[in-house]
Short mmCIF file of C-alpha atoms in Angstrom, two decimals:
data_model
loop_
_atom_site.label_atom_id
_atom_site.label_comp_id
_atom_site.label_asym_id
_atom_site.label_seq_id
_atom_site.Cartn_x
_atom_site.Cartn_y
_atom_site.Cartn_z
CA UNK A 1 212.46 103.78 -19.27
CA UNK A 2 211.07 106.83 -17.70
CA UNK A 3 207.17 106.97 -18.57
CA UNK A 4 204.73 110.09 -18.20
CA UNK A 5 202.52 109.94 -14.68
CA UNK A 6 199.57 107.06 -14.85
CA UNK A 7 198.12 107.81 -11.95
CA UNK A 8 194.24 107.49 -11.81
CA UNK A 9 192.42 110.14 -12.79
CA UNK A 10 190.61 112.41 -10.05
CA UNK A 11 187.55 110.94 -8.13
CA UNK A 12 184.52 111.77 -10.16
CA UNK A 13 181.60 109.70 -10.33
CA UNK A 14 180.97 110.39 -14.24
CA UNK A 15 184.43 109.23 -15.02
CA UNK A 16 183.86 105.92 -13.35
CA UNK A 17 180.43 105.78 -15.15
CA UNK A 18 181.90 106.08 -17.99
CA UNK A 19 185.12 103.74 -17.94
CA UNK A 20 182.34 101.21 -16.96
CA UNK A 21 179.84 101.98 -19.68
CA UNK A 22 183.14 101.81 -21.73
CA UNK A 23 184.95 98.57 -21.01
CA UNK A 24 181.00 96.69 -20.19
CA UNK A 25 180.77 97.67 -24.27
CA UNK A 26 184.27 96.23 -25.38
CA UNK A 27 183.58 92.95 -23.10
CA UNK A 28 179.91 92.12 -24.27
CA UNK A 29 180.89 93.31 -28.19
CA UNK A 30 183.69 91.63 -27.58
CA UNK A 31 182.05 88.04 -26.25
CA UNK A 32 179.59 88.29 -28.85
CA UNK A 33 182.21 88.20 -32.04
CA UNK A 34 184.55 85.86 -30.17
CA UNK A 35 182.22 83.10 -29.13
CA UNK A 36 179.78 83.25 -31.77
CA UNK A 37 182.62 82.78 -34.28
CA UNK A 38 184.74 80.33 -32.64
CA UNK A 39 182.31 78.36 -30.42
CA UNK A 40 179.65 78.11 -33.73
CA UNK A 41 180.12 79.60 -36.54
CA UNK A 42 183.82 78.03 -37.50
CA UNK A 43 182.86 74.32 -35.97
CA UNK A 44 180.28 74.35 -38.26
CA UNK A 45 181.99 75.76 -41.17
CA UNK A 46 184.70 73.37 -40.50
CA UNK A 47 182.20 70.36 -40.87
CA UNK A 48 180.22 72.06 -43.81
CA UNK A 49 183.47 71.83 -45.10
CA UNK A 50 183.74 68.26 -45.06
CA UNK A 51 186.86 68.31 -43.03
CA UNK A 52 187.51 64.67 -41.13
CA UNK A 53 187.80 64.90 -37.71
CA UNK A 54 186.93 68.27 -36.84
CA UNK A 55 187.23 68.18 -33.55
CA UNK A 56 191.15 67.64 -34.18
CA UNK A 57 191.41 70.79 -36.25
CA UNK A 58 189.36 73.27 -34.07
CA UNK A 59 191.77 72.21 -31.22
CA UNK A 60 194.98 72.73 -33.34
CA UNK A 61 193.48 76.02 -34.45
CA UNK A 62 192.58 77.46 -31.15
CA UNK A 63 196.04 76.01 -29.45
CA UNK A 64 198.00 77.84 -32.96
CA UNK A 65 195.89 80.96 -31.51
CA UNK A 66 196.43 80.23 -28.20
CA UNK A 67 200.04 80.24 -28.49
CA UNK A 68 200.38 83.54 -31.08
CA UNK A 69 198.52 85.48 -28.64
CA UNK A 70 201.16 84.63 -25.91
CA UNK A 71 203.40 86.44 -27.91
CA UNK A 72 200.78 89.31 -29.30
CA UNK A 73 199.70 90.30 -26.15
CA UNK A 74 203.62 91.05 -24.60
CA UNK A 75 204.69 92.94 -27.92
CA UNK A 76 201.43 94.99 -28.17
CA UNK A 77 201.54 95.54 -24.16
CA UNK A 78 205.63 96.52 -24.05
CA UNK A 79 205.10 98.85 -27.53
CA UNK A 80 201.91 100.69 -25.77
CA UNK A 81 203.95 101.24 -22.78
CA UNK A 82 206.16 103.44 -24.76
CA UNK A 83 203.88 104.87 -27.26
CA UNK A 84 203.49 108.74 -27.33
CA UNK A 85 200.82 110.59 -28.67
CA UNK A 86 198.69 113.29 -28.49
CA UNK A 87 195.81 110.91 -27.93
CA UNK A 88 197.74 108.45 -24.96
CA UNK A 89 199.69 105.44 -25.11
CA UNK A 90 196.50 103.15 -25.24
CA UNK A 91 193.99 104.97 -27.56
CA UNK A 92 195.64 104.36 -31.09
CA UNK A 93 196.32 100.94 -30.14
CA UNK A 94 192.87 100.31 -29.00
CA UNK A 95 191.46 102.27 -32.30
CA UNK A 96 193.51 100.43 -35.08
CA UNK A 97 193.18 96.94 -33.09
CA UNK A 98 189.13 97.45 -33.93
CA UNK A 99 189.30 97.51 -37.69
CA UNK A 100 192.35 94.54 -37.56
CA UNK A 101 189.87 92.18 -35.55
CA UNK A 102 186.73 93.01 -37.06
CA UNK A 103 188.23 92.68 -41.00
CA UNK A 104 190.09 89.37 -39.74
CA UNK A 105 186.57 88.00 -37.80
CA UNK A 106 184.48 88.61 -41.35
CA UNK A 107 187.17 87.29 -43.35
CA UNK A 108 186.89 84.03 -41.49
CA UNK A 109 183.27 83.35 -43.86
CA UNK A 110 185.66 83.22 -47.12
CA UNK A 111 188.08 80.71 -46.35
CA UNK A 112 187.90 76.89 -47.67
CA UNK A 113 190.54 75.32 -46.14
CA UNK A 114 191.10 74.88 -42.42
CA UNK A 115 194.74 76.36 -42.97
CA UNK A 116 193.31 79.24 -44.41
CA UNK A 117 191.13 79.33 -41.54
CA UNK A 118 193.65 78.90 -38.80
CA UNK A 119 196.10 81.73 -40.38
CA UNK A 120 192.84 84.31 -40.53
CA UNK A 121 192.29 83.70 -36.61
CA UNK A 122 195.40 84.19 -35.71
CA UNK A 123 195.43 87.67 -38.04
CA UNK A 124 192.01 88.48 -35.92
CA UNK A 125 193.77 87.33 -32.22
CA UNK A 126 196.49 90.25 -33.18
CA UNK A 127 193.36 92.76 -33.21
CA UNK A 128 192.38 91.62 -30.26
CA UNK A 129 194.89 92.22 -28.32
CA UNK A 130 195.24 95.23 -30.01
CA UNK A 131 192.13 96.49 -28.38
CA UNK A 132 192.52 94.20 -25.11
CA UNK A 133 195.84 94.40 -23.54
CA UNK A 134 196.14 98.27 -23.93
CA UNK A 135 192.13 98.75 -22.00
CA UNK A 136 193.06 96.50 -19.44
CA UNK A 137 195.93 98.76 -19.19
CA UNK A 138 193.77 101.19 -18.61
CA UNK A 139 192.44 100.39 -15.61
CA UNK A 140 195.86 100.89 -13.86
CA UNK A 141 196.47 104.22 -15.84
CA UNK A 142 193.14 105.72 -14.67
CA UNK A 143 190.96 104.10 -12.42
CA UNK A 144 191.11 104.57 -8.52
CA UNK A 145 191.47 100.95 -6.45
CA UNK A 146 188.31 101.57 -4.41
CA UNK A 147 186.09 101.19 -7.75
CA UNK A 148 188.35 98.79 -9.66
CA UNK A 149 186.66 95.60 -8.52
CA UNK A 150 183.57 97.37 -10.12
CA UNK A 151 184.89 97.79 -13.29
CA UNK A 152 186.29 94.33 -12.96
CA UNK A 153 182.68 92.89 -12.68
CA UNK A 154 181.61 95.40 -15.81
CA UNK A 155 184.35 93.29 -18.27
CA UNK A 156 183.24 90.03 -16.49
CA UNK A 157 180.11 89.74 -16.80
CA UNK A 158 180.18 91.89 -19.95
CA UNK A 159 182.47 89.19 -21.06
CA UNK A 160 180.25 86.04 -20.04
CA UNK A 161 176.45 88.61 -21.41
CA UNK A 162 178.28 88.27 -24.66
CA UNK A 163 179.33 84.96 -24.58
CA UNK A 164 175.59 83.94 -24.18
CA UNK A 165 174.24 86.35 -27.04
CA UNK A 166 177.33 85.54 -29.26
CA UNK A 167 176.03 81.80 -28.98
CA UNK A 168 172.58 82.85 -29.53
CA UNK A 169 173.67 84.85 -32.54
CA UNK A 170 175.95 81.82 -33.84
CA UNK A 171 172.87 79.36 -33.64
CA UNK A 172 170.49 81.34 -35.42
CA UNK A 173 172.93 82.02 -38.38
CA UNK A 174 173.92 78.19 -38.58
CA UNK A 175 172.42 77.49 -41.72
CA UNK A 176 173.15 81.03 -43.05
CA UNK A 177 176.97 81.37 -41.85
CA UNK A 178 177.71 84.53 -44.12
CA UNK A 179 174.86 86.70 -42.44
CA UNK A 180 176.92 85.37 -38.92
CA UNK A 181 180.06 86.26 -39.52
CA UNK A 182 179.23 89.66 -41.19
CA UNK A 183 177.37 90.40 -37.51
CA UNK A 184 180.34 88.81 -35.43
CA UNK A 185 182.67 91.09 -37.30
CA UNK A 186 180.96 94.07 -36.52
CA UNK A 187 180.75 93.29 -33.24
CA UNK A 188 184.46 93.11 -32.80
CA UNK A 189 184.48 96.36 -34.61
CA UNK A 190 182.38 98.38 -32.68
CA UNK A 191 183.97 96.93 -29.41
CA UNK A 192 187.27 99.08 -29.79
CA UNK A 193 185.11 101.52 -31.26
CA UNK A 194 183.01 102.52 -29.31
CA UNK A 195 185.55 101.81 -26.07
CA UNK A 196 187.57 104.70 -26.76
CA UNK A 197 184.32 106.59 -28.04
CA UNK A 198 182.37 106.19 -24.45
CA UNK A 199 185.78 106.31 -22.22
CA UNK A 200 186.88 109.46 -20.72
CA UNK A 201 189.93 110.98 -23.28
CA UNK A 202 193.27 109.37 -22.11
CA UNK A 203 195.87 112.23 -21.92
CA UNK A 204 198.26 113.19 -24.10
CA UNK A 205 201.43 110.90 -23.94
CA UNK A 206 203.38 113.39 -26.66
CA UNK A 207 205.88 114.31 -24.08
CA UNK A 208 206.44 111.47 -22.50
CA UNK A 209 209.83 110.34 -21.28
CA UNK A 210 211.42 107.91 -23.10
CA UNK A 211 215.53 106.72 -23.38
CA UNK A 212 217.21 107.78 -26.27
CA UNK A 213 218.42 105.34 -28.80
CA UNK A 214 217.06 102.43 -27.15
CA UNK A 215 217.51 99.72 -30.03
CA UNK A 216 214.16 97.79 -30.97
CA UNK A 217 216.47 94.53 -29.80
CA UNK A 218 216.64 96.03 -26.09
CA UNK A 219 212.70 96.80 -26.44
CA UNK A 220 211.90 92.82 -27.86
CA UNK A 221 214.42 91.59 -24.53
CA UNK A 222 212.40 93.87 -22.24
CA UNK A 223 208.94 92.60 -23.10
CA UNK A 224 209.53 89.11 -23.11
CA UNK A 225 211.25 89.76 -19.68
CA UNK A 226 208.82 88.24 -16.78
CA UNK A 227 208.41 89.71 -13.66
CA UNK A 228 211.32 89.26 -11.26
CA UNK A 229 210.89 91.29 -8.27
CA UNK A 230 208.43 91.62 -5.55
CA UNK A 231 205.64 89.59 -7.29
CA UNK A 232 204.80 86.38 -4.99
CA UNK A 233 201.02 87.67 -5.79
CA UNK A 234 201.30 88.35 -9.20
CA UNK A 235 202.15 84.46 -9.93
CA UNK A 236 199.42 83.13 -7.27
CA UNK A 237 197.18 85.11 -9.33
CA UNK A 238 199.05 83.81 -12.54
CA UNK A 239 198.34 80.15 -11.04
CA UNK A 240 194.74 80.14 -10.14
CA UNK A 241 193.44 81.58 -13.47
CA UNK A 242 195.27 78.99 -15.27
CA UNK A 243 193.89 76.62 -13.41
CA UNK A 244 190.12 78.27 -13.94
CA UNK A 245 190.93 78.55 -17.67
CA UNK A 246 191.09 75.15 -17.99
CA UNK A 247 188.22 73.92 -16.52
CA UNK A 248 186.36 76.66 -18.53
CA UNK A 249 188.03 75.85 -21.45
CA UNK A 250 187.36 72.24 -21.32
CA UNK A 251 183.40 72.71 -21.69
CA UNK A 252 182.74 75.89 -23.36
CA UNK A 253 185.33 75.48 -26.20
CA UNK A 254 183.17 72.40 -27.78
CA UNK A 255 179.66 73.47 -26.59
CA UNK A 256 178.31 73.00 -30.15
CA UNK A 257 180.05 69.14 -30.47
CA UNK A 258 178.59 68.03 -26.88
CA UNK A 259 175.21 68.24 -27.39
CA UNK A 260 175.64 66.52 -30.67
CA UNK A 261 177.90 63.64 -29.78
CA UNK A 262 177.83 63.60 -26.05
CA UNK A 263 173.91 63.46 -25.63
CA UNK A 264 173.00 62.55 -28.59
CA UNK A 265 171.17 65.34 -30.29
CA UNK A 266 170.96 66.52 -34.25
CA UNK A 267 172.43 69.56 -35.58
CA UNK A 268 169.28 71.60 -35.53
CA UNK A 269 168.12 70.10 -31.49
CA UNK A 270 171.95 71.22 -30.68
CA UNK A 271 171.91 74.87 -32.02
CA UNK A 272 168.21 74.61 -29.91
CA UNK A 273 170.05 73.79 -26.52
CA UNK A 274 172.75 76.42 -27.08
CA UNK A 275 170.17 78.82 -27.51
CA UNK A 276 168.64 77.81 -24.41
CA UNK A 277 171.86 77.53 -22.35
CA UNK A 278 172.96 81.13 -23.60
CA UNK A 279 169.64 82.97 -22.22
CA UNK A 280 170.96 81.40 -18.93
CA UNK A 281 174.23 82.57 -19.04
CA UNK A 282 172.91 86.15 -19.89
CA UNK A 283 170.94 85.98 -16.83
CA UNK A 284 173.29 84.44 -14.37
CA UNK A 285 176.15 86.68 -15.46
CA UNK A 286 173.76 90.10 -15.18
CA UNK A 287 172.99 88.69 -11.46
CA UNK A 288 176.82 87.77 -10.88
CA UNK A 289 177.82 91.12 -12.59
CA UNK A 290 175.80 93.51 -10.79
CA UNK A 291 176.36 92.01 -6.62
CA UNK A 292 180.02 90.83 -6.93
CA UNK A 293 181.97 93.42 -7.97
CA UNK A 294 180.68 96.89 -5.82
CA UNK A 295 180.33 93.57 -2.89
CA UNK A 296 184.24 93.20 -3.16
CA UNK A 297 185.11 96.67 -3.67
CA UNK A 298 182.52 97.08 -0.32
CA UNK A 299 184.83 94.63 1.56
CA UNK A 300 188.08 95.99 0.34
CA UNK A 301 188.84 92.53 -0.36
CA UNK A 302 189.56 89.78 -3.55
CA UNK A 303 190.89 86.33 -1.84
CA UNK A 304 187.68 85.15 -0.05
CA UNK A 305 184.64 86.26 -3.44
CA UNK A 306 187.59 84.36 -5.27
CA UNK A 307 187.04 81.50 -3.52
CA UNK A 308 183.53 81.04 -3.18
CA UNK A 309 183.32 81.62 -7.12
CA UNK A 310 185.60 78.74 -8.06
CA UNK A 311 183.52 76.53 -5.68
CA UNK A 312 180.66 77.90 -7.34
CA UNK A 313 182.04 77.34 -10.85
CA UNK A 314 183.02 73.97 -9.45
CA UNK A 315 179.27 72.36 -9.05
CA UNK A 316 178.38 73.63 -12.25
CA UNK A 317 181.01 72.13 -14.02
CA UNK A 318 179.63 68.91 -12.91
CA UNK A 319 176.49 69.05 -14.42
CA UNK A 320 176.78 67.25 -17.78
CA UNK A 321 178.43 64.89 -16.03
CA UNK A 322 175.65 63.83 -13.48
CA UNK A 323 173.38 64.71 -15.82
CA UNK A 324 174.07 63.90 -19.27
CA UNK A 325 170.85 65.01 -20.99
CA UNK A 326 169.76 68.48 -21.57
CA UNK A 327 168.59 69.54 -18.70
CA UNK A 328 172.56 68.65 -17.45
CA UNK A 329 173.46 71.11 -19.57
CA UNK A 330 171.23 73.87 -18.67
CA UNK A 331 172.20 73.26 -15.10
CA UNK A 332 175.84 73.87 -16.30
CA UNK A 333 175.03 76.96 -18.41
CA UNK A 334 173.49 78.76 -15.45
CA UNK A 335 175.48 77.35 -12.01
CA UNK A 336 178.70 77.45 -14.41
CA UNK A 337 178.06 81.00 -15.83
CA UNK A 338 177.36 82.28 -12.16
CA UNK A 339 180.21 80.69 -10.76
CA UNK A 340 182.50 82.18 -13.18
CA UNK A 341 181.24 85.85 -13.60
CA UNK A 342 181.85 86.10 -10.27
CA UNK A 343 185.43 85.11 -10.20
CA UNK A 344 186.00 87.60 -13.28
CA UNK A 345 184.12 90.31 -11.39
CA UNK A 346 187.07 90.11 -9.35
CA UNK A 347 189.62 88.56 -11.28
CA UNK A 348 190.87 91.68 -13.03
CA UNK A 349 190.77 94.04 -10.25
CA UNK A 350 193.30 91.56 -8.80
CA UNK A 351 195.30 91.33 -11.38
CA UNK A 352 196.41 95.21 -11.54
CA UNK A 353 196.48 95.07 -7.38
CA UNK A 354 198.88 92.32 -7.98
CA UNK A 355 201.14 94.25 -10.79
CA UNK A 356 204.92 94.38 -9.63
CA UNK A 357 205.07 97.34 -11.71
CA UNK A 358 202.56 100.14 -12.62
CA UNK A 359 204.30 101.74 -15.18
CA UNK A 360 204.62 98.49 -16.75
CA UNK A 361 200.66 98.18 -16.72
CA UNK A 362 200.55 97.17 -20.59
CA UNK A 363 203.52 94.59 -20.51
CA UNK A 364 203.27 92.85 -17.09
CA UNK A 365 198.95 91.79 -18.21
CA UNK A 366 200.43 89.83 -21.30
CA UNK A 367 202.26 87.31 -19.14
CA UNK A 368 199.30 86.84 -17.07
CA UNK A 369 197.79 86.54 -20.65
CA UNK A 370 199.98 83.50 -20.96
CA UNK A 371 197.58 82.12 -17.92
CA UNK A 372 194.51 82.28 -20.49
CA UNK A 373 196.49 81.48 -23.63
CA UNK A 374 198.21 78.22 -21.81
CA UNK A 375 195.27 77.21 -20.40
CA UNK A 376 193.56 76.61 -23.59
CA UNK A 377 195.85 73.71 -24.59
CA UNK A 378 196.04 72.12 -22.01
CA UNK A 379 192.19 71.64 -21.27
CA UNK A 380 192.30 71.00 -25.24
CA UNK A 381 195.04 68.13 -25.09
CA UNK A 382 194.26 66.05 -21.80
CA UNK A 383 195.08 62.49 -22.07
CA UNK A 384 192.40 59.78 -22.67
CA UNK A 385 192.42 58.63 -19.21
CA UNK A 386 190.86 61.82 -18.17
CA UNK A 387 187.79 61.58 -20.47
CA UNK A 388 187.37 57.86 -19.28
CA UNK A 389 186.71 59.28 -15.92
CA UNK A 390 184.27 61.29 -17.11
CA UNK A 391 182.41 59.22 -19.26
CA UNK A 392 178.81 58.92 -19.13
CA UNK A 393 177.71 55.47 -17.97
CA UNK A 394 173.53 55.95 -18.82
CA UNK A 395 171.49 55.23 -21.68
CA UNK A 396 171.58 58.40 -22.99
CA UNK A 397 175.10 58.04 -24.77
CA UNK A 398 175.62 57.69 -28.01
CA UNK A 399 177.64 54.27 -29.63
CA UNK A 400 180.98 55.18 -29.60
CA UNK A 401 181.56 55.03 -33.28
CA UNK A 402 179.97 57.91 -33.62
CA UNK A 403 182.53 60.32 -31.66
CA UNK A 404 185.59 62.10 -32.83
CA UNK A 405 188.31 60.10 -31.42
CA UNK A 406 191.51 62.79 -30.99
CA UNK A 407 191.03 65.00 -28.88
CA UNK A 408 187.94 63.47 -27.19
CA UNK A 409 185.33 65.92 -25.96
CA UNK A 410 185.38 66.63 -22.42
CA UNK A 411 182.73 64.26 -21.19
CA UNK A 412 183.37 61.79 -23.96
CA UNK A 413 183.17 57.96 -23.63
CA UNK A 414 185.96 57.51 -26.27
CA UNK A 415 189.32 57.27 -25.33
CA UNK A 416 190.66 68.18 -23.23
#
């Protein structure tokens, strides 16, 4: 296929401005609907519910996502590549994706059943990537390398601002879930929204290039084709956010349950804690956010803030583990959150230095996607052995009995 020109759009200092303005909206709105719906407001719905073992079911829900979105993200990158418009390639895909994920996020208040449940998420993972794949596709179409790293850090710590108010929005609406998920799916409205409202206009892809007759076969073959040539540091890349996924995932993923079963509090003294541990995410991510990114683009360089990020990330992680009270896990909410806003103030800059192929820049992110997506499950589905090491060996833990038993929190003392 022979696409239009994507390359970056002349230096102006507005037009940076305003891609990061742009994408810092879609990653905060964003952060807010996703973790305040899947790190609170579904848990809790899932136990309201009565449902044994919930633990069990969240995992199998977010590894059902986890696995869909593998498959989202490359169809909804490869069709965007070839879309043509009068308003771009990304824009209408970025618009529609909105109302998909913001319908699908409410919708997730109605549902009795965790099936139910688990098919509406997966509905609402196909908005977002609607909206996601196609703006990070963006930043190859239109933004200059020197201010990428920049614009990395906007989505970053965007990403990890919303996380911490999306928590913070989840707790407060625990014991009035409908009110929650009505402001969650907003949110994930008004992130496409108002991402294509604030971004400069993406060009008009209406005569773009495109071979004749291609059959939709050919089209499913190509975007479920890897990259196969001259991308050593696209799979590096591919390897150590896998890797960081999992570690994040492992924690963040069941931040209501470890309060409650890993330390011991009550429903109400665990919403209190996440509450706490969000304002310190907000203000270790602004503080991440705002030296990293124009720091690396400064340098020129992405291996060396990488590193010092994950080591960063690293010492937080350990936290609950040393400390296995509360004060563990505000330790962990603000090293943690520093650690990793940092690596994605970085992290996505990389990623479209690294791309084999820039007129591929919508289908080649979706199989790094698969880095995210696969890392889910497996920090989901670790053996038992793995929890044993990290089980808590002080006072402060609870009798076993009282914890789910498959799959076992991450600092558990039962049996990832």
């Amino acid at each position: 296929m022979t696409t239009a020109s994507v390359a970056p759009s002349p230096s102006s200092k507005t037009n940076k401005w305003r891609y990061t303005a742009a994408f810092t909206a879609f990653a905060v709105l964003s952060g807010i609907a996703f973790y305040g719906t899947m790190s609170i407001l579904v848990p809790q719905r899932l136990r309201d519910l009565g449902i044994e073992n919930s633990t069990a079911v969240l995992g199998a829900i977010n590894s059902a996502g986890s696995v869909a979105s593998i498959f989202i993200a490359l169809f909804v990158g490869a069709l965007s590549d070839r879309t043509a418009s009068k308003w771009g390639r990304r824009t209408p895909w970025i618009f529609t994706g909105a109302f998909v994920y913001g319908i699908c996020f409410w919708s997730l208040s109605r549902p009795s059943s965790a099936l139910i449940i688990g098919i509406c998420y997966v509905l609402a993972l196909t908005g977002l990537n609607m909206v996601q794949v196609p703006i990070y596709a963006l930043i190859s179409d239109r933004v200059e390398e020197e201010s990428r790293a920049t614009i990395s850090a906007a989505i970053g710590g965007g990403g990890v601002i919303g996380q911490g108010i999306g928590t913070l929005i989840g707790s407060l609406f625990i014991t009035n879930m409908e009110v929650g998920f009505v402001c969650t799916g907003l949110c994930a409205l008004l992130a496409g929204v108002l991402a294509v409202v604030i971004a400069p206009r993406e060009p008009s892809s209406k005569n773009m290039h495109k071979d004749a007759g291609k059959p939709l076969w050919r089209v499913v073959v190509e975007s479920l084709t890897p990259p196969l040539k001259d991308c050593g540091d696209f799979y590096r890349a591919f390897i150590c956010r896998t890797c960081l996924i999992v570690a994040y995932q492992m924690i963040f993923s069941y931040q209501l349950y470890i309060p409650q079963d890993h330390i011991g509090q009550s429903k109400t003294q665990a919403a209190a804690t996440i509450q706490v541990i969000s304002v310190l995410t907000m203000i270790a991510s602004m503080v991440a956010s705002l030296i990293s990114g124009p720091i690396a683009d400064a340098l020129g360089r992405r291996k060396v803030p990488i590193m010092v990020a994950c080591a960063v990330f690293a010492v937080g992680l350990a936290m609950p583990w040393i400390f296995p009270t509360a004060m563990g896990m505000y330790l962990f909410g603000g090293i943690a959150s520093f650690g990793y806003d940092m690596y994605l103030s970085v992290d996505q800059a990389l990623n479209v230095d690294v791309l084999p192929n820039k007129e591929t820049a919508g289908k080649d992110p979706g199989f790094m996607n698969i880095a995210t997506c696969a890392g889910r499950p497996l920090a989901w589905q670790l053996p038992p052995a793995s929890s044993r090491f990290w089980a808590p060996t002080t006072s402060c833990s609870r009798p076993p009995s009282r914890w789910p038993s498959s799959p076992p929190l991450p600092f558990s003392a039962s049996s990832a």
